[in-house]
Coordinates of N, CA and C in Angstrom, one line a residue:
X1 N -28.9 -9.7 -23.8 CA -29.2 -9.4 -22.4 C -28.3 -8.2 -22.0
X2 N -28.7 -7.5 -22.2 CA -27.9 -5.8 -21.9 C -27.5 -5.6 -20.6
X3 N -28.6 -5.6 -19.5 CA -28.7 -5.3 -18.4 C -27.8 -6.1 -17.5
X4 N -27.4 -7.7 -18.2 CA -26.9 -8.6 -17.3 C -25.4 -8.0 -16.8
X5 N -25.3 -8.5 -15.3 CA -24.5 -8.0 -14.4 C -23.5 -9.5 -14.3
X6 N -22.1 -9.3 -14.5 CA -21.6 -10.6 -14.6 C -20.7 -10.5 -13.3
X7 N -20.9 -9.4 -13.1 CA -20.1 -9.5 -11.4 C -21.1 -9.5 -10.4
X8 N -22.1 -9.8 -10.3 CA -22.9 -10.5 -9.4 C -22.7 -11.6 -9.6
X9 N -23.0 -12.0 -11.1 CA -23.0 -13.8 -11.4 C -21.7 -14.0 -10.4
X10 N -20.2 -13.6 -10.7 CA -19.4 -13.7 -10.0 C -19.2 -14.4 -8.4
X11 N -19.8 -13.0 -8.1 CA -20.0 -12.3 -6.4 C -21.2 -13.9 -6.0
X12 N -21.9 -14.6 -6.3 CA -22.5 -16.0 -5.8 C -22.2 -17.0 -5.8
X13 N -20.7 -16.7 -6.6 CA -19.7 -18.2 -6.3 C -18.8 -17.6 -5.5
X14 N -18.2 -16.4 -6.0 CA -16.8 -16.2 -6.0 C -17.1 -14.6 -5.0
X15 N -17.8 -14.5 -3.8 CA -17.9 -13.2 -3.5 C -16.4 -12.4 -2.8
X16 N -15.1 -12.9 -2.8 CA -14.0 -12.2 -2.0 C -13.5 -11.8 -3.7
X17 N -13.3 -12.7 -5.0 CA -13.1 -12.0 -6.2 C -14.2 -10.9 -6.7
X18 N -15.1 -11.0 -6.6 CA -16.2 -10.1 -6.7 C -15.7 -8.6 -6.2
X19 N -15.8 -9.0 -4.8 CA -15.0 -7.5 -3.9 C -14.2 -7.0 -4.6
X20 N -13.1 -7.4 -5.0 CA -12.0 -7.2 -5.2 C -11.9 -6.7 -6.7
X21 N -12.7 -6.8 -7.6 CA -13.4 -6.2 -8.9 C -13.4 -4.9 -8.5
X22 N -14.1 -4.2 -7.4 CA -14.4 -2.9 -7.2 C -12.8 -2.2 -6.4
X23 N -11.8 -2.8 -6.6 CA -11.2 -2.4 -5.6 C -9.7 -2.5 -6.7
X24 N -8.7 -1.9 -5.6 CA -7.5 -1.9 -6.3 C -7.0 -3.0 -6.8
X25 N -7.2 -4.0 -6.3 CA -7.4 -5.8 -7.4 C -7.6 -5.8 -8.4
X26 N -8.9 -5.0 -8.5 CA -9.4 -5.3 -10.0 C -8.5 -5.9 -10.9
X27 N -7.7 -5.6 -11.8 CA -7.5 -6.3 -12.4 C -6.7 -7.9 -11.9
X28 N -5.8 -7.9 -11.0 CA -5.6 -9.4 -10.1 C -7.0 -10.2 -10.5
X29 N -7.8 -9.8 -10.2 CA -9.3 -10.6 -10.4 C -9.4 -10.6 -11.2
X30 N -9.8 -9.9 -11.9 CA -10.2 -10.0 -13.7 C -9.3 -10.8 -14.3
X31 N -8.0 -11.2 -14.1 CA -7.2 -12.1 -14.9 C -7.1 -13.4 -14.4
X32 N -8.0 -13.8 -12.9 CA -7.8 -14.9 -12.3 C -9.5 -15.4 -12.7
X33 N -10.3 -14.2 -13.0 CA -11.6 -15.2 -13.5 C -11.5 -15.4 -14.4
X34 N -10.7 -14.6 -15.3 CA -10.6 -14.9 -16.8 C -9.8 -16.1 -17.3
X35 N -8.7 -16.4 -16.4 CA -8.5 -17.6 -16.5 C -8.8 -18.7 -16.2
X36 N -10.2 -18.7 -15.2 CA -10.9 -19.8 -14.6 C -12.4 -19.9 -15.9
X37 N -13.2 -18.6 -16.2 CA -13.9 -19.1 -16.8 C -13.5 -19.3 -18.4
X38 N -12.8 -18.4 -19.3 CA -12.7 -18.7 -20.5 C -11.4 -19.1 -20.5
X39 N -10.6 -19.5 -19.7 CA -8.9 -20.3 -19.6 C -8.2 -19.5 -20.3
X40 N -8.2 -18.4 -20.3 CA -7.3 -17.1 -20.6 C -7.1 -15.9 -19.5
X41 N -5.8 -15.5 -19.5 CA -5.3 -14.7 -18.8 C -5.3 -13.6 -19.3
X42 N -5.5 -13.0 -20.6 CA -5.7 -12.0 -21.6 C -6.5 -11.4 -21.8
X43 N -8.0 -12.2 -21.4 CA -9.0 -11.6 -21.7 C -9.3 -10.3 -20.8
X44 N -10.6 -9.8 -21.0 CA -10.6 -8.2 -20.4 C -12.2 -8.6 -20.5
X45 N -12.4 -7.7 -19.1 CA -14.0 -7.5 -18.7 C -14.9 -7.9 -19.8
X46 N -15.1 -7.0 -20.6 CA -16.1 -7.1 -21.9 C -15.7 -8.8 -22.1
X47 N -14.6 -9.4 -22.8 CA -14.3 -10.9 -23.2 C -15.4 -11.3 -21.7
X48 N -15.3 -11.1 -20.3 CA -15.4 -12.4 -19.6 C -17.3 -11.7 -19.7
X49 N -17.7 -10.3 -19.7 CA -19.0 -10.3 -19.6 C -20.0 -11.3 -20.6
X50 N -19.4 -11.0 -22.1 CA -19.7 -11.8 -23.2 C -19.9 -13.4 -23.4
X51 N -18.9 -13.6 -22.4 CA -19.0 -15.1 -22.1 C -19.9 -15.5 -21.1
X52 N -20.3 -14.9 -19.9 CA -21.1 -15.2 -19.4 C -22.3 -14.6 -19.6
X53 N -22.5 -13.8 -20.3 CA -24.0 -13.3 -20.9 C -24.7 -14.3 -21.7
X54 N -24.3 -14.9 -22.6 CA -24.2 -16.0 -23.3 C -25.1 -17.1 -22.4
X55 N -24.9 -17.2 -21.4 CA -25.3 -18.8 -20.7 C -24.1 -18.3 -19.2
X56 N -24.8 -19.9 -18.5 CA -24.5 -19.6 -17.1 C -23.0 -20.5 -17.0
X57 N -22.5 -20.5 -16.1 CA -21.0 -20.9 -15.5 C -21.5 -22.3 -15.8
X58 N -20.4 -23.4 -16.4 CA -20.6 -24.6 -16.1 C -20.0 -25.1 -14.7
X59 N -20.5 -26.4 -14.6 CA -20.0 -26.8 -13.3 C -17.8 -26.7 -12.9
X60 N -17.4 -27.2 -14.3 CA -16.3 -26.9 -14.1 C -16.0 -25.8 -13.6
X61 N -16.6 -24.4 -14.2 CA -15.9 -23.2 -14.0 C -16.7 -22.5 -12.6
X62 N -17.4 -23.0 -12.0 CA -18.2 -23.1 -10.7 C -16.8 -23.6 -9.4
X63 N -16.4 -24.5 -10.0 CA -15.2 -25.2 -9.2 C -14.4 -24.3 -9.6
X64 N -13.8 -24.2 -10.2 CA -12.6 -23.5 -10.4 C -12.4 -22.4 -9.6
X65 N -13.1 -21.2 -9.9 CA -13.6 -20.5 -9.4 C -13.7 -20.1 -7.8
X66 N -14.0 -21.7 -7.4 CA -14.1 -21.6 -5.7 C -13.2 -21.7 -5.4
X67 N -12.5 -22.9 -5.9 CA -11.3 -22.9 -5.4 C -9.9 -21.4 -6.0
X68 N -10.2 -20.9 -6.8 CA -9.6 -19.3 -6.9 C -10.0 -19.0 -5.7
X69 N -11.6 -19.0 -5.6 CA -11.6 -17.3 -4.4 C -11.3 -18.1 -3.1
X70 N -11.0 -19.3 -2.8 CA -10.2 -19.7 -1.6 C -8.3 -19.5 -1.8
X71 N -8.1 -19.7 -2.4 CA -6.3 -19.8 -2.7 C -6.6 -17.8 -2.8
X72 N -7.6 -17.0 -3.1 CA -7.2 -15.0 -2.8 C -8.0 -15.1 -1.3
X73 N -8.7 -15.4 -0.7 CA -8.7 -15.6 1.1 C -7.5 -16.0 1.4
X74 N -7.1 -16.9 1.4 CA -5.9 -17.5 1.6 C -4.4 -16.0 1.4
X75 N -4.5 -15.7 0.5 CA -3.2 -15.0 0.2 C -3.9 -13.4 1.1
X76 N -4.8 -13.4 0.9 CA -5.2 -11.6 1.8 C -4.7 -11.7 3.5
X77 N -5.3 -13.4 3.7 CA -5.0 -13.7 4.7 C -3.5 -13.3 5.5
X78 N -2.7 -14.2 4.5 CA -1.6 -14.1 4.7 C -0.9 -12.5 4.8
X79 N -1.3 -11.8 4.0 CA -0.9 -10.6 3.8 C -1.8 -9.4 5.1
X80 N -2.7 -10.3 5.8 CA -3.0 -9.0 6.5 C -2.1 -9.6 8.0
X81 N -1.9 -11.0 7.8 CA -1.1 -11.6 8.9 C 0.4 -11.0 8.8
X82 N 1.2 -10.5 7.6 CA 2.3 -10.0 7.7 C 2.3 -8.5 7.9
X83 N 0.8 -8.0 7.7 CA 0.9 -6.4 8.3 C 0.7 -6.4 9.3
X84 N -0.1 -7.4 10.0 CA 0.1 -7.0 11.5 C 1.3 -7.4 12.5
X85 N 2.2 -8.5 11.8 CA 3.2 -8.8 11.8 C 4.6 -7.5 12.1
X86 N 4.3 -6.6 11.2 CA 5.1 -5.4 11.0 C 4.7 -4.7 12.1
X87 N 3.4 -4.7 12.6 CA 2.9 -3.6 13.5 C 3.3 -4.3 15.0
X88 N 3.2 -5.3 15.4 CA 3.8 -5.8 16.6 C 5.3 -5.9 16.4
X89 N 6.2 -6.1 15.5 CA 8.2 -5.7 15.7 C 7.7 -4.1 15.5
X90 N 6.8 -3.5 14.9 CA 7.3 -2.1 15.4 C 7.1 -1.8 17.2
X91 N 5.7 -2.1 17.4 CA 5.6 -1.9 18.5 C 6.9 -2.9 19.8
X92 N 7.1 -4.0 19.3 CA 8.4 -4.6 20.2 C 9.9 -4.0 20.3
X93 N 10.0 -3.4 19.1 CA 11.5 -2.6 18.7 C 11.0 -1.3 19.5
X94 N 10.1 -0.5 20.0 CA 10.2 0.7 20.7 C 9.9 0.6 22.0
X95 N 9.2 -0.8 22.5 CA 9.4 -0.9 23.7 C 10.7 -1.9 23.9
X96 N 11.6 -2.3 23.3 CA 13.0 -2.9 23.6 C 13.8 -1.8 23.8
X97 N 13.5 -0.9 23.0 CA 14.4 0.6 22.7 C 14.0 1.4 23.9
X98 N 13.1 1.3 24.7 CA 12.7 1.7 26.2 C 13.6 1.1 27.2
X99 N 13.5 -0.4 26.9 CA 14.4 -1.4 27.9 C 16.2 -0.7 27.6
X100 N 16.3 -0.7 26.8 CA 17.6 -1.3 26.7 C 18.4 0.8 26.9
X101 N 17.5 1.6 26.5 CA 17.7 2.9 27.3 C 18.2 2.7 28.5
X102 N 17.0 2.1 29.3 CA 16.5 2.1 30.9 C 18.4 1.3 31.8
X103 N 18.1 0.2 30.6 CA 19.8 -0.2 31.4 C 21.0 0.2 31.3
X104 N 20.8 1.2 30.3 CA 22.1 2.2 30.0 C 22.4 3.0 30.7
X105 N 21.0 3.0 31.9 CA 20.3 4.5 32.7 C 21.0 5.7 31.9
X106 N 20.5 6.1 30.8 CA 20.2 7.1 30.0 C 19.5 8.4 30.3
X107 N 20.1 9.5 30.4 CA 19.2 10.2 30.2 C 18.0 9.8 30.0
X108 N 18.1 9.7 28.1 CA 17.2 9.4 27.2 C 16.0 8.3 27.4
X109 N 16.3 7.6 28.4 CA 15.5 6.6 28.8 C 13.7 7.4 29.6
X110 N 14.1 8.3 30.4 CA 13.1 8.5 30.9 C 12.0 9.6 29.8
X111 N 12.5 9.4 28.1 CA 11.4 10.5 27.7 C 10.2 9.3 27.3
X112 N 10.0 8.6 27.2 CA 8.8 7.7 27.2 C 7.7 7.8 28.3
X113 N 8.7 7.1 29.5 CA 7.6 7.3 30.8 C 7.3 8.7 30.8
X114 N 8.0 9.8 30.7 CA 7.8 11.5 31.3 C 6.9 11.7 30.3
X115 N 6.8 11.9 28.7 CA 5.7 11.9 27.9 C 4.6 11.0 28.2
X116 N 4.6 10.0 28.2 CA 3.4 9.3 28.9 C 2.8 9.9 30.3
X117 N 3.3 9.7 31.2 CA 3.3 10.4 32.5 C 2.0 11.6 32.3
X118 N 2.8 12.5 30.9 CA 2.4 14.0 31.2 C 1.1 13.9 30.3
X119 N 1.1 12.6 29.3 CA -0.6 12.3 28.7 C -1.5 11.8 29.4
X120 N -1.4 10.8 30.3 CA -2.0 10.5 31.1 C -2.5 11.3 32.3
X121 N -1.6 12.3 33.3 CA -1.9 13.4 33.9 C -2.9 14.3 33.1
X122 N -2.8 14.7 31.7 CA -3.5 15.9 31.6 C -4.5 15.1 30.9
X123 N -4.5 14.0 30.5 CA -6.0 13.2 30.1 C -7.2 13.6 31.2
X124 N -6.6 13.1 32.2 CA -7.3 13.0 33.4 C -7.6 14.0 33.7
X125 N -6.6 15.1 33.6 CA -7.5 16.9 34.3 C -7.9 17.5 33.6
X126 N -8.1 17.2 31.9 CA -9.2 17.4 31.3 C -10.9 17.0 31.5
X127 N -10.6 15.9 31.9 CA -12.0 14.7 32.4 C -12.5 15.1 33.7
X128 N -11.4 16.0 34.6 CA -11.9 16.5 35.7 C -12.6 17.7 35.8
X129 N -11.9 18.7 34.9 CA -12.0 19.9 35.0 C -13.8 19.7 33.9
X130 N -13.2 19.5 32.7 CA -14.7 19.5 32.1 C -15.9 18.7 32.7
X131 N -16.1 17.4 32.9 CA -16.5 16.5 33.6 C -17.0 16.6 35.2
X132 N -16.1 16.9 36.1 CA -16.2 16.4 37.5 C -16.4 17.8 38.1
X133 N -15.7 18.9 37.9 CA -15.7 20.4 38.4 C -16.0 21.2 37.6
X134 N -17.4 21.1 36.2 CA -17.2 22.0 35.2 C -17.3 23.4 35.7
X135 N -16.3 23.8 36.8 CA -16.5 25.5 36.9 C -16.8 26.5 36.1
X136 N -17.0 27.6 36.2 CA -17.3 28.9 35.1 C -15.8 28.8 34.7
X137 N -15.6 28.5 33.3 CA -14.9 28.8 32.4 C -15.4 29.8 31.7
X138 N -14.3 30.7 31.0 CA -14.6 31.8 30.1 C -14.6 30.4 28.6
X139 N -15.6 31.2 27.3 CA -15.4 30.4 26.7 C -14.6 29.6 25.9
X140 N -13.4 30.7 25.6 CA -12.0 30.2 24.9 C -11.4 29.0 25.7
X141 N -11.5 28.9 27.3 CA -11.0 28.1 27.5 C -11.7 26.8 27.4
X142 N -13.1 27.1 27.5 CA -13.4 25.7 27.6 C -13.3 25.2 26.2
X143 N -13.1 26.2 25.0 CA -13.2 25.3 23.5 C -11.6 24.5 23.6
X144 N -10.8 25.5 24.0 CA -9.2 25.0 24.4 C -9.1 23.5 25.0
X145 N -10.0 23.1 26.2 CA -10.0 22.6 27.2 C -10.6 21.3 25.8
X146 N -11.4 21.2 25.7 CA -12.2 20.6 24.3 C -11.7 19.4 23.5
X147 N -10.7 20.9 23.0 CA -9.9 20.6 21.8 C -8.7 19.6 22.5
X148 N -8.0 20.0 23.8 CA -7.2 19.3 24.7 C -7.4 17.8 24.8
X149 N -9.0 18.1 25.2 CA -9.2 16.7 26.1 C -9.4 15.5 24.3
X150 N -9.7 16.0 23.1 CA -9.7 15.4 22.4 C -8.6 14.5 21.9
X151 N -7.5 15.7 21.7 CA -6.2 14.9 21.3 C -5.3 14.8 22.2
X152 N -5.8 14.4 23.8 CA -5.3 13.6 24.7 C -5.8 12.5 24.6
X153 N -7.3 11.9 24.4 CA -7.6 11.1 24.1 C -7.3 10.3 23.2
X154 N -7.1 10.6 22.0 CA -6.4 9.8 21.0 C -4.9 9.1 21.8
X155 N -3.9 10.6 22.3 CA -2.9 9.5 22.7 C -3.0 9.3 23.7
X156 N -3.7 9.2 24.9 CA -4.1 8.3 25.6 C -3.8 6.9 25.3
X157 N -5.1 6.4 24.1 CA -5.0 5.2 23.6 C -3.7 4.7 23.3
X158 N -3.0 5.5 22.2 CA -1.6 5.1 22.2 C -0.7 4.9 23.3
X159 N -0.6 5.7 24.8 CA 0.2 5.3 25.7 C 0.0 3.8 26.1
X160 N -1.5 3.4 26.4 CA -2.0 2.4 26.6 C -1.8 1.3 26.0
X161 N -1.8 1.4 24.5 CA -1.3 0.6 23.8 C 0.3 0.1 23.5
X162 N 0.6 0.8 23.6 CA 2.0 1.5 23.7 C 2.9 0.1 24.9
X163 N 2.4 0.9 26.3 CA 2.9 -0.1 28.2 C 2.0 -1.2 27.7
X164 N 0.8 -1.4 27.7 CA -0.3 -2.7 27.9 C -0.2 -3.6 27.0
X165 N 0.0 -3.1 25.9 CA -0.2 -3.6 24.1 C -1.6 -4.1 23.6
X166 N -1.9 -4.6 22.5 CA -3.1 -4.1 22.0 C -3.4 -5.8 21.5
X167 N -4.5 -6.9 22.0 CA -4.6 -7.8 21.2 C -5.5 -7.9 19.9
X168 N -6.0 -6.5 19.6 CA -6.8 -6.6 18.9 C -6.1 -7.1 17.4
X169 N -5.2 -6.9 16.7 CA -4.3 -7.5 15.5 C -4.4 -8.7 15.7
X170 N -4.0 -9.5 17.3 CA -4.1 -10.9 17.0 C -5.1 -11.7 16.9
X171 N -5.8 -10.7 17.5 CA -7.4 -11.4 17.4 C -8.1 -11.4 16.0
X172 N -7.9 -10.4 15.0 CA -8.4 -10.2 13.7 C -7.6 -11.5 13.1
X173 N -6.0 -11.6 13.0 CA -5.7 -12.8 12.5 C -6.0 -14.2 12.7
X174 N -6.5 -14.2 14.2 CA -6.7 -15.3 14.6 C -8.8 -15.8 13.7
X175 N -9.3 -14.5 13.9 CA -10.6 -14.8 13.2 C -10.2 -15.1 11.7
X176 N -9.4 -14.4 11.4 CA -9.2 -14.7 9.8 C -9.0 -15.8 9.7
X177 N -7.8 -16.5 10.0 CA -7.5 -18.0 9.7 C -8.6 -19.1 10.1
X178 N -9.5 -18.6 11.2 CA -10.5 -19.5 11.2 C -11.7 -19.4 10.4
X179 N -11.9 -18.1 9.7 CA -13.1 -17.9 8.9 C -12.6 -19.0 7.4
X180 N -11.1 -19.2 7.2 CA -10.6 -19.4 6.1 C -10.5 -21.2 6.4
X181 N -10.5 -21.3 7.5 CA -10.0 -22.7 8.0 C -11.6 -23.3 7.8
X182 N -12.7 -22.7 7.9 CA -14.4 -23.0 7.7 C -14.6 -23.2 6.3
X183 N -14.3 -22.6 5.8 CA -14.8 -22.2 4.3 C -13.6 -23.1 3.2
X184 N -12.6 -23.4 3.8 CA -12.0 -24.9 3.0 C -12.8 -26.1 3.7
X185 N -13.2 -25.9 4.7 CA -14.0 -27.5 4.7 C -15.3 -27.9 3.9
X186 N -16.0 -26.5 3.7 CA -17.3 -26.4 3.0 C -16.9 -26.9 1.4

């Protein structure tokens, strides 16, 4: 059977190991199915295609298997929970580093609000000027004006995220652990 695809076979038990075949895992995966279906850690693609070309997964290696690609949910999990982990102490260490400016009354304290201040200001009079009063511009300016309102936009978002903060990280962790908290009860 030439044609047979053993990472599909895979991908209908085991679809997060499957993914992960195509991806910089690969090998992580290839040595965790290879240890689940021929109980070797050694083997290599061709060893695990040949074995499953042969005939289908028994029930043991059906289980095994699931329970693999729940213990790599489980660990991505965890690991996307400590990047976003990193990304909220960064973002808390530079708004502490605002605070603790501010009560120094620092100079240095007011370049956050004054950069902000001046993104927010020229966000907006980009949005006015193109938008609300598109006067005769010559055309350099309005490509300038364009180009402006673009990458004020971007930090825009960042100011905002920045003073407001952003729950979208906790919300992705929070879906994660529940997509992962479903799929152990199944």
């Amino acid at each position: 059977m030439p044609d047979f695809d053993w990472k599909s076979a895979i991908g209908a038990v085991a679809p997060g190991l499957a993914t992960a075949l195509g991806g910089p895992l690969a090998g992580a995966a290839v040595k965790v199915i290879a240890d689940k279906v021929l109980g070797r850690l050694d083997a290599s693609e061709q060893d695990i295609a040949a074995a499953l070309a042969s005939g289908s997964l028994t029930g043991e290696q059906i289980v095994a298997l699931k329970a693999a690609e729940q213990s790599f949910q489980v660990e991505m999990a965890k690991i996307d929970q400590a990047s976003e982990a990193a990304a909220l102490d960064d973002t808390k260490s530079a708004r502490q580093q605002t605070v603790d400016l501010a009560k120094e009354q620092s100079s240095i304290a007011w370049g956050a609000p004054v950069v902000s201040t001046l993104i927010v200001v020229g966000y907006f009079f980009c949005i006015y000027r193109l938008f609300i009063v598109p006067a005769d511009l010559p055309p350099n300016a309005f490509q300038l004006l364009n180009v402006m309102f673009g990458a004020l936009s971007i930090a825009f978002g960042q100011v905002c995220n920045y003073w407001l903060g952003s729950s979208a990280g906790s919300r992705r962790s929070t879906d994660t652990v529940r997509r992962i908290a479903e799929q152990a009860k199944k």
